C-alpha cells in the first residue's frame, strides 16, 4: 500500500501488539517496539484522528499536502535566526538541548490504510513539537508527561499504555511530582486543547510559543 | 542473503532459541551423536557461523578422549607410578586427541559472533575460523574427515556446487552430513507448522530482533528448499555413496548423510 508497508493478519497484529508491549517494558530503549505497539493497536484512534483532521480546515490542509518534518525539509538556520520565544526558535533549542533529531522517527509498517499511515507518521513527527509546547525534556519524566497529554488528545492505546506503565520506572520522588503537579496539568491541558494534529506547524514557525499555547488551549507549564 | 545475516548475526542465537523453543539444541546434539567422531577427526563445519556445531564437536571428542584415558589408566594398574605419570603427561597434551574443527562461513559478522562465543565459553584449542564460500571452498582436496552444514545449505544459491565442493575437500572414507529444514508430509502437522511459521516467526523476528523481513525470508526459503528425496538425489549426483536421511520431528528437520568412497 505504501513503501515499507507489511500486510499482517489479525492474529499477527495481536501477537505483535502483545510482544511489542512486553518488549517495550523490558527494554525502554526499543523505540521501534513502542512504534509497533502504536500501529497494531491504533486502528480506531487513528480513524478518529483522521476524521477530526478532515473536518478542520487546517487539518484538512495537512491531509492534502502531507508535509513531513525532517532535517531535509526544515530550514534550520532560518529557524535558529527567529526571535526567542517563537515556535521555530524554541523547537530548534529543544532539539539541540536534548540532542534529538526529527529523522529518528520510525516509518509505519503495520497500518493497513495509507492515509492512516500518514496520520501516525504525522503524530510521530509532531511529538517533538509537543515537547516544545509543553516545555518537557526528553527524560523519562518528561516523556511520561507528554504521553499523558497525547493519550488524552489522540486516544491511541499506545499512549494510554505508555502513560500508565511509564511511571513504573521512576523513583518515588519523581512519581510524587508527577502525580501531584504534572499529570493533572497535562490532563487539564489535554482535555482543554483543540486537536494538536490540526495545526499546520510548518506555517507557524514565527508564532510565539505562548500565543500558540493560548490558541490551542494548553495551560502554561508548572 | 549476505545482508540478511549481517543484521541477524548478533541476535541469531536468541532467535533460534525463541523460534524453535530451544529444540534446535536437541537437533544439533542428535547430529553430533550420529557423527560419533573419534579423537583425531578433522571436521569442516560450513556455514557454521556462531559455532554451535563446532563447540558440540569439541565437547564430544573431549569426553570420548576422557573415556579413552580412563580405560587406559585402568589397564595400567600394575605399572609403577613413574610410568603412569609419564604416560598421563603425554596424553594430557592432547585432551582433544589431535581433533580439529574448522568453522567456515561466508559472513564476517557471524564468524565474529562465533569467535566471541568461543572466548566466552572457553574454547581455544582445535578451533579455527575461516571466511569462505560453500560454493568455492578455500581448502585443498581430500583434507577433511567429516563435512557438516547445519541450517546453511538452504541459503546457498547453487546447492549442487556446494555438494561438489563438499565431495572435493573430503578424504576418501569421509562423511558428509547435512542438517536442514525439510518437508512435513503429515497434512495436519504441515498445516500447524505453516501456521506457526508464517504467523508467529516473523512476529518474533520483529519483536526480538527488530527485523520482520529477514525472518519472513527465512520461512519462505524453508518452503522453497528441495524435499528429502530430492536432496538425497542431489547428494548422490555429487558422487556420494550410501546416501540416507533421517527425519526429525516428522520432517520439520532432516539429517542427510553420505560417504565418499
CSV table of C-alpha atoms in Angstrom, one decimal:
chain,number,residue,atom,x,y,z
A,1,UNK,CA,0.0,0.0,0.0
A,2,UNK,CA,2.8,2.4,0.8
A,3,UNK,CA,6.6,2.0,0.9
A,4,UNK,CA,7.5,-0.1,3.9
A,5,UNK,CA,4.1,-1.5,4.4
A,6,UNK,CA,4.0,-5.1,5.7
A,7,UNK,CA,0.5,-6.6,5.5
A,8,UNK,CA,-0.4,-8.5,8.6
A,9,UNK,CA,-3.2,-10.9,9.6
A,10,UNK,CA,-5.3,-10.1,12.7
A,11,UNK,CA,-3.5,-12.9,14.5
A,12,UNK,CA,-0.1,-11.4,13.6
A,13,UNK,CA,-1.3,-8.0,14.8
A,14,UNK,CA,-2.5,-9.4,18.1
A,15,UNK,CA,0.9,-11.2,18.6
A,16,UNK,CA,2.8,-8.1,17.6
A,17,UNK,CA,0.8,-6.0,20.0
A,18,UNK,CA,1.4,-8.3,22.9
A,19,UNK,CA,5.1,-8.9,22.0
A,20,UNK,CA,5.9,-5.3,21.4
A,21,UNK,CA,4.2,-4.2,24.7
A,22,UNK,CA,6.2,-6.7,26.7
A,23,UNK,CA,9.5,-5.8,24.9
A,24,UNK,CA,8.9,-2.1,25.2
A,25,UNK,CA,8.5,-2.5,29.0
A,26,UNK,CA,11.6,-4.8,29.3
A,27,UNK,CA,13.8,-2.6,27.2
A,28,UNK,CA,12.8,1.0,27.2
A,29,UNK,CA,15.4,1.8,24.5
A,30,UNK,CA,13.4,-0.2,22.0
A,31,UNK,CA,11.6,2.7,20.4
A,32,UNK,CA,10.7,0.6,17.5
A,33,UNK,CA,8.6,-1.6,19.8
A,34,UNK,CA,6.7,1.5,21.0
A,35,UNK,CA,6.1,2.3,17.4
A,36,UNK,CA,4.9,-1.2,16.5
A,37,UNK,CA,2.6,-1.2,19.5
A,38,UNK,CA,1.1,2.1,18.3
A,39,UNK,CA,0.5,0.8,14.8
A,40,UNK,CA,-1.0,-2.5,15.8
A,41,UNK,CA,-3.4,-1.1,18.4
A,42,UNK,CA,-4.2,2.3,17.0
A,43,UNK,CA,-6.8,1.4,14.3
A,44,UNK,CA,-9.8,3.0,16.0
A,45,UNK,CA,-7.9,6.0,17.4
A,46,UNK,CA,-6.2,6.8,14.0
A,47,UNK,CA,-9.6,6.7,12.2
A,48,UNK,CA,-11.0,9.2,14.8
A,49,UNK,CA,-8.0,11.4,14.4
A,50,UNK,CA,-8.2,11.3,10.6
A,51,UNK,CA,-11.8,12.3,10.8
A,52,UNK,CA,-11.1,15.2,13.2
A,53,UNK,CA,-8.5,16.4,10.8
A,54,UNK,CA,-10.8,16.1,7.8
A,55,UNK,CA,-13.4,18.3,9.5
A,56,UNK,CA,-11.0,21.0,10.4
A,57,UNK,CA,-9.8,23.5,7.7
A,58,UNK,CA,-6.1,23.4,8.8
A,59,UNK,CA,-6.2,19.6,9.5
A,60,UNK,CA,-7.7,19.1,6.1
A,61,UNK,CA,-4.9,21.1,4.5
A,62,UNK,CA,-2.4,18.9,6.3
A,63,UNK,CA,-4.0,15.7,5.0
A,64,UNK,CA,-4.0,17.1,1.5
A,65,UNK,CA,-0.4,18.3,1.4
A,66,UNK,CA,1.1,15.7,3.7
A,67,UNK,CA,4.0,17.8,5.0
A,68,UNK,CA,6.9,15.9,6.6
A,69,UNK,CA,9.1,17.2,9.4
A,70,UNK,CA,12.6,16.2,8.9
A,71,UNK,CA,16.0,17.7,8.7
A,72,UNK,CA,16.0,17.9,4.9
A,73,UNK,CA,12.7,19.8,4.9
A,74,UNK,CA,13.4,22.2,7.8
A,75,UNK,CA,15.5,25.3,7.2
A,76,UNK,CA,17.5,25.0,10.5
A,77,UNK,CA,19.4,28.3,10.0
A,78,UNK,CA,16.3,30.2,9.4
A,79,UNK,CA,14.6,28.8,12.4
A,80,UNK,CA,17.6,29.5,14.6
A,81,UNK,CA,17.5,33.1,13.4
A,82,UNK,CA,14.0,33.6,14.6
A,83,UNK,CA,13.4,35.6,17.8
A,84,UNK,CA,13.5,33.8,21.2
A,85,UNK,CA,10.1,32.5,22.3
A,86,UNK,CA,8.9,31.8,18.7
A,87,UNK,CA,7.9,28.3,17.9
A,88,UNK,CA,10.7,27.8,15.4
A,89,UNK,CA,13.5,29.0,17.7
A,90,UNK,CA,12.2,27.1,20.7
A,91,UNK,CA,11.8,23.9,18.7
A,92,UNK,CA,15.4,24.1,17.5
A,93,UNK,CA,16.5,24.8,21.0
A,94,UNK,CA,14.7,21.7,22.2
A,95,UNK,CA,16.3,19.6,19.5
A,96,UNK,CA,19.8,20.8,20.4
A,97,UNK,CA,19.4,20.7,24.2
A,98,UNK,CA,18.1,17.1,24.2
A,99,UNK,CA,20.3,16.0,21.3
A,100,UNK,CA,17.4,14.6,19.2
A,101,UNK,CA,16.6,14.8,15.6
A,102,UNK,CA,13.3,14.6,13.8
A,103,UNK,CA,14.7,12.0,11.5
A,104,UNK,CA,14.7,9.2,14.0
A,105,UNK,CA,11.0,8.5,13.8
A,106,UNK,CA,10.1,5.0,12.6
A,107,UNK,CA,8.1,4.9,9.3
A,108,UNK,CA,4.9,2.9,9.8
A,109,UNK,CA,4.8,-0.7,8.7
A,110,UNK,CA,1.7,-2.3,10.1
A,111,UNK,CA,-1.0,0.2,9.4
A,112,UNK,CA,-3.3,-1.1,6.6
A,113,UNK,CA,-4.5,2.2,5.3
A,114,UNK,CA,-2.1,4.6,3.6
A,115,UNK,CA,-3.9,7.8,4.8
A,116,UNK,CA,-3.9,6.4,8.4
A,117,UNK,CA,-0.2,5.6,7.9
A,118,UNK,CA,0.3,9.3,7.2
A,119,UNK,CA,-1.7,10.3,10.3
A,120,UNK,CA,0.5,8.1,12.5
A,121,UNK,CA,3.6,9.4,10.8
A,122,UNK,CA,2.4,13.0,11.4
A,123,UNK,CA,1.7,12.2,15.0
A,124,UNK,CA,5.3,10.9,15.5
A,125,UNK,CA,6.9,13.8,13.8
A,126,UNK,CA,4.8,16.3,15.8
A,127,UNK,CA,5.8,14.6,19.0
A,128,UNK,CA,8.9,16.8,19.4
A,129,UNK,CA,6.8,19.8,18.9
A,130,UNK,CA,4.6,18.6,21.7
A,131,UNK,CA,7.6,18.6,23.9
A,132,UNK,CA,8.3,22.2,22.9
A,133,UNK,CA,4.7,23.3,23.5
A,134,UNK,CA,4.6,21.5,26.9
A,135,UNK,CA,8.1,22.5,27.8
A,136,UNK,CA,9.0,19.0,28.8
A,137,UNK,CA,12.5,17.5,28.3
A,138,UNK,CA,13.2,14.0,26.9
A,139,UNK,CA,14.0,12.3,30.2
A,140,UNK,CA,11.7,9.5,31.5
A,141,UNK,CA,9.6,12.0,33.5
A,142,UNK,CA,9.2,14.4,30.6
A,143,UNK,CA,8.2,11.6,28.2
A,144,UNK,CA,5.6,10.3,30.6
A,145,UNK,CA,4.0,13.7,30.9
A,146,UNK,CA,3.9,14.2,27.2
A,147,UNK,CA,2.4,10.7,26.9
A,148,UNK,CA,-0.4,11.7,29.3
A,149,UNK,CA,-1.2,14.7,27.2
A,150,UNK,CA,-1.0,12.7,24.0
A,151,UNK,CA,-3.2,9.9,25.4
A,152,UNK,CA,-6.0,12.4,26.1
A,153,UNK,CA,-5.5,14.1,22.8
A,154,UNK,CA,-5.2,11.1,20.5
A,155,UNK,CA,-6.8,8.3,22.3
A,156,UNK,CA,-4.1,6.0,21.0
A,157,UNK,CA,-3.9,2.8,23.1
A,158,UNK,CA,-0.1,3.0,22.9
A,159,UNK,CA,-0.2,6.4,24.6
A,160,UNK,CA,-2.6,5.3,27.2
A,161,UNK,CA,-0.4,2.2,28.0
A,162,UNK,CA,2.8,4.3,27.9
A,163,UNK,CA,1.2,6.9,30.2
A,164,UNK,CA,0.0,4.2,32.6
A,165,UNK,CA,3.1,2.0,32.7
A,166,UNK,CA,5.9,4.5,32.0
A,167,UNK,CA,5.9,5.8,35.6
A,168,UNK,CA,6.8,2.2,36.8
A,169,UNK,CA,10.5,3.0,36.2
A,170,UNK,CA,10.5,6.3,38.0
A,171,UNK,CA,11.8,7.0,41.5
A,172,UNK,CA,9.2,7.8,44.3
A,173,UNK,CA,10.3,11.4,44.4
A,174,UNK,CA,9.6,11.9,40.7
A,175,UNK,CA,6.4,9.9,41.0
A,176,UNK,CA,5.2,12.4,43.6
A,177,UNK,CA,5.9,15.4,41.4
A,178,UNK,CA,4.3,13.5,38.5
A,179,UNK,CA,1.2,12.7,40.4
A,180,UNK,CA,0.6,15.9,42.2
A,181,UNK,CA,1.5,18.5,39.6
A,182,UNK,CA,2.5,17.3,36.2
A,183,UNK,CA,-0.2,14.8,35.3
A,184,UNK,CA,-3.2,16.8,36.4
A,185,UNK,CA,-1.8,19.7,34.4
A,186,UNK,CA,-1.3,17.5,31.4
A,187,UNK,CA,-4.8,16.1,31.7
A,188,UNK,CA,-6.4,19.5,32.0
A,189,UNK,CA,-4.4,20.8,29.1
A,190,UNK,CA,-5.2,17.8,27.0
A,191,UNK,CA,-8.9,18.0,27.6
A,192,UNK,CA,-9.0,21.7,27.1
A,193,UNK,CA,-6.9,21.9,24.0
A,194,UNK,CA,-8.2,21.5,20.5
A,195,UNK,CA,-6.7,18.7,18.4
A,196,UNK,CA,-2.9,19.3,18.1
A,197,UNK,CA,-2.7,17.4,14.9
A,198,UNK,CA,-4.8,20.1,13.3
A,199,UNK,CA,-2.1,22.7,13.5
A,200,UNK,CA,0.0,23.3,10.4
A,201,UNK,CA,3.2,23.9,12.4
A,202,UNK,CA,5.3,24.4,9.4
A,203,UNK,CA,3.4,27.6,8.6
A,204,UNK,CA,3.7,28.9,12.2
A,205,UNK,CA,7.3,28.9,13.0
A,206,UNK,CA,7.3,32.7,13.7
A,207,UNK,CA,4.3,32.4,16.0
A,208,UNK,CA,5.4,32.8,19.7
A,209,UNK,CA,5.0,29.7,21.7
A,210,UNK,CA,2.9,31.4,24.3
A,211,UNK,CA,0.4,32.6,21.8
A,212,UNK,CA,0.2,29.2,20.2
A,213,UNK,CA,-0.4,27.7,23.6
A,214,UNK,CA,-3.2,30.1,24.2
A,215,UNK,CA,-4.7,29.5,20.8
A,216,UNK,CA,-4.7,25.7,21.4
A,217,UNK,CA,-5.8,25.9,25.0
A,218,UNK,CA,-2.7,24.4,26.6
A,219,UNK,CA,-2.2,25.8,30.1
A,220,UNK,CA,1.2,27.2,31.0
A,221,UNK,CA,3.5,24.5,32.3
A,222,UNK,CA,4.2,24.4,36.0
B,1,UNK,CA,21.3,-13.2,1.6
B,2,UNK,CA,24.5,-11.6,3.0
B,3,UNK,CA,22.7,-8.6,4.3
B,4,UNK,CA,20.1,-10.8,6.0
B,5,UNK,CA,22.8,-12.5,8.0
B,6,UNK,CA,24.7,-9.3,8.7
B,7,UNK,CA,21.7,-7.8,10.5
B,8,UNK,CA,20.8,-11.1,12.0
B,9,UNK,CA,24.2,-12.2,13.4
B,10,UNK,CA,24.1,-10.7,16.9
B,11,UNK,CA,20.6,-11.9,17.7
B,12,UNK,CA,21.0,-15.2,15.8
B,13,UNK,CA,21.2,-17.5,18.8
B,14,UNK,CA,18.4,-15.7,20.8
B,15,UNK,CA,16.2,-16.0,17.8
B,16,UNK,CA,17.0,-19.7,17.3
B,17,UNK,CA,16.0,-20.5,20.8
B,18,UNK,CA,12.8,-18.5,20.6
B,19,UNK,CA,11.7,-19.8,17.2
B,20,UNK,CA,12.3,-23.5,18.0
B,21,UNK,CA,11.6,-23.2,21.7
B,22,UNK,CA,15.2,-24.5,22.3
B,23,UNK,CA,14.6,-27.7,20.3
B,24,UNK,CA,17.4,-26.7,17.8
B,25,UNK,CA,19.8,-27.6,20.5
B,26,UNK,CA,18.5,-31.2,20.6
B,27,UNK,CA,18.6,-31.4,16.8
B,28,UNK,CA,22.3,-30.4,16.8
B,29,UNK,CA,23.0,-32.9,19.6
B,30,UNK,CA,21.5,-35.7,17.5
B,31,UNK,CA,23.6,-34.6,14.6
B,32,UNK,CA,26.7,-34.9,16.8
B,33,UNK,CA,25.7,-38.4,18.0
B,34,UNK,CA,25.1,-39.5,14.5
B,35,UNK,CA,28.5,-38.3,13.6
B,36,UNK,CA,30.1,-40.1,16.6
B,37,UNK,CA,33.5,-38.6,16.0
B,38,UNK,CA,36.6,-40.2,17.4
B,39,UNK,CA,39.6,-38.2,18.6
B,40,UNK,CA,41.8,-37.3,15.7
B,41,UNK,CA,38.9,-36.4,13.5
B,42,UNK,CA,39.3,-33.3,11.3
B,43,UNK,CA,35.9,-31.6,10.9
B,44,UNK,CA,34.9,-28.9,8.4
B,45,UNK,CA,31.7,-27.1,9.5
B,46,UNK,CA,30.4,-25.0,6.7
B,47,UNK,CA,28.1,-22.0,7.3
B,48,UNK,CA,29.0,-22.7,10.9
B,49,UNK,CA,28.9,-19.0,11.8
B,50,UNK,CA,28.2,-18.9,15.5
B,51,UNK,CA,29.9,-22.1,16.3
B,52,UNK,CA,27.1,-24.4,17.6
B,53,UNK,CA,28.3,-27.5,15.8
B,54,UNK,CA,32.0,-26.8,16.4
B,55,UNK,CA,31.5,-26.5,20.2
B,56,UNK,CA,29.5,-29.6,20.3
B,57,UNK,CA,32.2,-31.4,18.4
B,58,UNK,CA,34.9,-30.3,20.8
B,59,UNK,CA,32.8,-31.4,23.8
B,60,UNK,CA,32.0,-34.8,22.3
B,61,UNK,CA,35.6,-35.5,21.3
B,62,UNK,CA,36.8,-34.4,24.7
B,63,UNK,CA,34.5,-36.7,26.5
B,64,UNK,CA,35.4,-39.6,24.2
B,65,UNK,CA,39.1,-38.8,24.9
B,66,UNK,CA,38.5,-38.8,28.7
B,67,UNK,CA,36.9,-42.2,28.5
B,68,UNK,CA,39.8,-43.4,26.5
B,69,UNK,CA,42.2,-42.1,29.1
B,70,UNK,CA,40.2,-43.6,31.9
B,71,UNK,CA,40.3,-47.0,30.3
B,72,UNK,CA,44.0,-46.7,29.6
B,73,UNK,CA,44.7,-45.9,33.2
B,74,UNK,CA,42.7,-48.9,34.4
B,75,UNK,CA,44.9,-51.1,32.2
B,76,UNK,CA,47.9,-49.5,33.8
B,77,UNK,CA,47.1,-50.7,37.3
B,78,UNK,CA,50.3,-52.8,37.6
B,79,UNK,CA,52.7,-50.2,36.3
B,80,UNK,CA,54.9,-48.1,38.6
B,81,UNK,CA,53.8,-44.6,39.5
B,82,UNK,CA,56.6,-43.2,37.4
B,83,UNK,CA,55.4,-44.9,34.2
B,84,UNK,CA,51.8,-44.0,34.9
B,85,UNK,CA,52.8,-40.4,35.4
B,86,UNK,CA,54.8,-40.3,32.2
B,87,UNK,CA,52.0,-41.8,30.0
B,88,UNK,CA,49.5,-39.5,31.6
B,89,UNK,CA,51.7,-36.5,30.9
B,90,UNK,CA,51.9,-37.5,27.2
B,91,UNK,CA,48.2,-37.8,26.9
B,92,UNK,CA,47.4,-34.7,28.8
B,93,UNK,CA,48.7,-32.5,26.0
B,94,UNK,CA,46.1,-33.8,23.6
B,95,UNK,CA,42.9,-33.5,25.5
B,96,UNK,CA,41.3,-33.4,22.1
B,97,UNK,CA,43.5,-36.2,20.7
B,98,UNK,CA,44.5,-34.1,17.7
B,99,UNK,CA,40.9,-33.5,16.7
B,100,UNK,CA,40.3,-30.2,15.0
B,101,UNK,CA,37.4,-28.3,13.6
B,102,UNK,CA,37.5,-25.6,11.0
B,103,UNK,CA,34.5,-23.3,11.0
B,104,UNK,CA,33.9,-21.8,7.6
B,105,UNK,CA,31.3,-19.1,6.9
B,106,UNK,CA,30.7,-16.6,4.2
B,107,UNK,CA,29.7,-13.9,6.6
B,108,UNK,CA,32.3,-12.0,8.7
B,109,UNK,CA,29.7,-10.9,11.3
B,110,UNK,CA,28.6,-14.4,12.0
B,111,UNK,CA,32.3,-15.5,12.4
B,112,UNK,CA,32.9,-12.6,14.8
B,113,UNK,CA,30.0,-13.7,17.0
B,114,UNK,CA,31.3,-17.2,16.9
B,115,UNK,CA,34.8,-16.2,18.0
B,116,UNK,CA,33.4,-14.1,20.8
B,117,UNK,CA,31.3,-17.0,22.0
B,118,UNK,CA,34.3,-19.3,21.8
B,119,UNK,CA,36.3,-16.9,24.0
B,120,UNK,CA,33.4,-16.5,26.4
B,121,UNK,CA,32.8,-20.2,26.7
B,122,UNK,CA,36.5,-21.1,27.0
B,123,UNK,CA,37.1,-22.9,23.7
B,124,UNK,CA,40.6,-22.3,22.4
B,125,UNK,CA,42.4,-25.3,21.0
B,126,UNK,CA,41.4,-27.3,18.0
B,127,UNK,CA,39.3,-24.5,16.6
B,128,UNK,CA,39.9,-22.3,13.6
B,129,UNK,CA,37.7,-19.7,11.8
B,130,UNK,CA,37.8,-19.2,8.1
B,131,UNK,CA,35.9,-16.9,5.8
B,132,UNK,CA,34.8,-18.7,2.8
B,133,UNK,CA,32.0,-19.6,0.3
B,134,UNK,CA,30.4,-23.0,0.3
B,135,UNK,CA,30.3,-23.0,-3.5
B,136,UNK,CA,34.1,-22.4,-3.7
B,137,UNK,CA,35.9,-23.5,-0.5
B,138,UNK,CA,39.4,-22.2,0.2
B,139,UNK,CA,40.7,-25.7,1.0
B,140,UNK,CA,42.8,-28.3,-0.8
B,141,UNK,CA,41.3,-31.6,-2.0
B,142,UNK,CA,40.8,-34.5,0.4
B,143,UNK,CA,41.6,-32.6,3.6
B,144,UNK,CA,38.7,-33.4,6.0
B,145,UNK,CA,37.3,-36.5,7.6
B,146,UNK,CA,33.8,-35.0,8.1
B,147,UNK,CA,31.9,-32.2,6.5
B,148,UNK,CA,28.9,-30.7,8.1
B,149,UNK,CA,26.5,-28.0,7.1
B,150,UNK,CA,23.8,-27.2,9.7
B,151,UNK,CA,21.0,-25.0,8.6
B,152,UNK,CA,23.2,-23.4,6.0
B,153,UNK,CA,22.7,-25.3,2.7
B,154,UNK,CA,19.3,-23.7,2.4
B,155,UNK,CA,21.0,-20.3,1.9
B,156,UNK,CA,23.4,-21.4,-0.8
B,157,UNK,CA,22.4,-20.3,-4.4
B,158,UNK,CA,24.0,-23.3,-6.1
B,159,UNK,CA,23.4,-26.3,-3.9
B,160,UNK,CA,25.0,-28.6,-6.5
B,161,UNK,CA,28.2,-26.6,-6.4
B,162,UNK,CA,28.3,-26.7,-2.6
B,163,UNK,CA,27.8,-30.5,-2.7
B,164,UNK,CA,30.6,-30.9,-5.3
B,165,UNK,CA,32.9,-28.8,-3.1
B,166,UNK,CA,32.0,-31.0,-0.1
B,167,UNK,CA,33.0,-34.1,-2.1
B,168,UNK,CA,36.2,-32.5,-3.2
B,169,UNK,CA,37.5,-31.5,0.3
B,170,UNK,CA,36.6,-34.8,1.9
B,171,UNK,CA,39.1,-37.6,2.2
B,172,UNK,CA,38.2,-40.9,0.8
B,173,UNK,CA,36.1,-42.6,3.5
B,174,UNK,CA,35.0,-39.1,4.6
B,175,UNK,CA,31.4,-38.4,5.6
B,176,UNK,CA,29.0,-35.7,4.5
B,177,UNK,CA,26.3,-34.6,7.0
B,178,UNK,CA,23.6,-32.1,6.4
B,179,UNK,CA,21.1,-30.9,9.0
B,180,UNK,CA,18.4,-28.8,7.4
B,181,UNK,CA,14.7,-27.9,7.5
B,182,UNK,CA,12.8,-30.2,5.3
B,183,UNK,CA,9.2,-31.2,4.3
B,184,UNK,CA,6.5,-32.4,6.6
B,185,UNK,CA,4.3,-35.0,4.9
B,186,UNK,CA,1.7,-35.3,7.6
B,187,UNK,CA,-1.1,-33.0,6.4
B,188,UNK,CA,-2.4,-31.9,9.8
B,189,UNK,CA,1.1,-31.2,11.2
B,190,UNK,CA,2.0,-29.5,8.0
B,191,UNK,CA,-0.9,-27.0,8.4
B,192,UNK,CA,0.0,-26.3,12.0
B,193,UNK,CA,3.7,-25.9,11.1
B,194,UNK,CA,2.8,-23.5,8.3
B,195,UNK,CA,0.5,-21.5,10.6
B,196,UNK,CA,3.3,-21.3,13.2
B,197,UNK,CA,5.9,-20.4,10.6
B,198,UNK,CA,4.0,-17.7,8.8
B,199,UNK,CA,2.1,-16.2,11.7
B,200,UNK,CA,4.5,-16.4,14.6
B,201,UNK,CA,8.0,-16.4,13.3
B,202,UNK,CA,8.1,-13.0,11.6
B,203,UNK,CA,6.4,-11.5,14.7
B,204,UNK,CA,9.2,-13.0,16.8
B,205,UNK,CA,11.7,-11.6,14.3
B,206,UNK,CA,10.2,-8.1,14.7
B,207,UNK,CA,9.9,-8.2,18.5
B,208,UNK,CA,13.2,-9.8,19.3
B,209,UNK,CA,15.5,-8.7,16.5
B,210,UNK,CA,13.5,-5.7,15.1
B,211,UNK,CA,13.6,-7.4,11.8
B,212,UNK,CA,10.4,-8.8,10.2
B,213,UNK,CA,11.7,-9.1,6.7
B,214,UNK,CA,14.7,-11.4,7.4
B,215,UNK,CA,12.5,-13.9,9.2
B,216,UNK,CA,9.8,-13.7,6.6
B,217,UNK,CA,12.6,-14.6,4.2
B,218,UNK,CA,13.7,-17.5,6.4
B,219,UNK,CA,10.2,-19.0,6.4
B,220,UNK,CA,9.9,-18.7,2.7
B,221,UNK,CA,13.3,-20.1,2.0
B,222,UNK,CA,12.4,-23.2,4.0
B,223,UNK,CA,9.4,-23.8,1.8
B,224,UNK,CA,11.4,-23.4,-1.4
B,225,UNK,CA,14.1,-25.9,-0.3
B,226,UNK,CA,14.0,-29.4,-2.0
B,227,UNK,CA,12.3,-32.1,0.0
B,228,UNK,CA,14.1,-35.1,1.4
B,229,UNK,CA,14.2,-37.4,-1.6
B,230,UNK,CA,15.2,-34.6,-4.0
B,231,UNK,CA,18.1,-33.6,-1.7
B,232,UNK,CA,19.2,-37.2,-1.5
B,233,UNK,CA,19.3,-37.4,-5.3
B,234,UNK,CA,21.4,-34.2,-5.4
B,235,UNK,CA,23.8,-35.6,-2.9
B,236,UNK,CA,24.2,-38.8,-4.9
B,237,UNK,CA,24.8,-36.7,-8.1
B,238,UNK,CA,27.8,-35.2,-6.4
B,239,UNK,CA,29.3,-38.6,-6.1
B,240,UNK,CA,28.4,-39.7,-2.6
B,241,UNK,CA,27.5,-43.2,-1.7
B,242,UNK,CA,25.2,-44.8,0.8
B,243,UNK,CA,23.2,-41.6,0.9
B,244,UNK,CA,20.5,-41.7,3.5
B,245,UNK,CA,18.3,-39.3,5.6
B,246,UNK,CA,16.7,-39.3,8.9
B,247,UNK,CA,13.6,-37.2,9.7
B,248,UNK,CA,13.5,-35.4,13.0
B,249,UNK,CA,10.2,-34.1,14.3
B,250,UNK,CA,8.2,-35.6,11.5
B,251,UNK,CA,10.2,-34.0,8.8
B,252,UNK,CA,10.4,-30.5,10.1
B,253,UNK,CA,14.2,-31.1,10.1
B,254,UNK,CA,16.1,-33.9,8.3
B,255,UNK,CA,19.7,-35.1,8.6
B,256,UNK,CA,21.1,-36.3,5.3
B,257,UNK,CA,24.3,-38.4,5.3
B,258,UNK,CA,26.6,-39.6,2.5
B,259,UNK,CA,30.1,-41.1,2.2
B,260,UNK,CA,32.9,-40.5,-0.2
B,261,UNK,CA,34.5,-43.8,-1.1
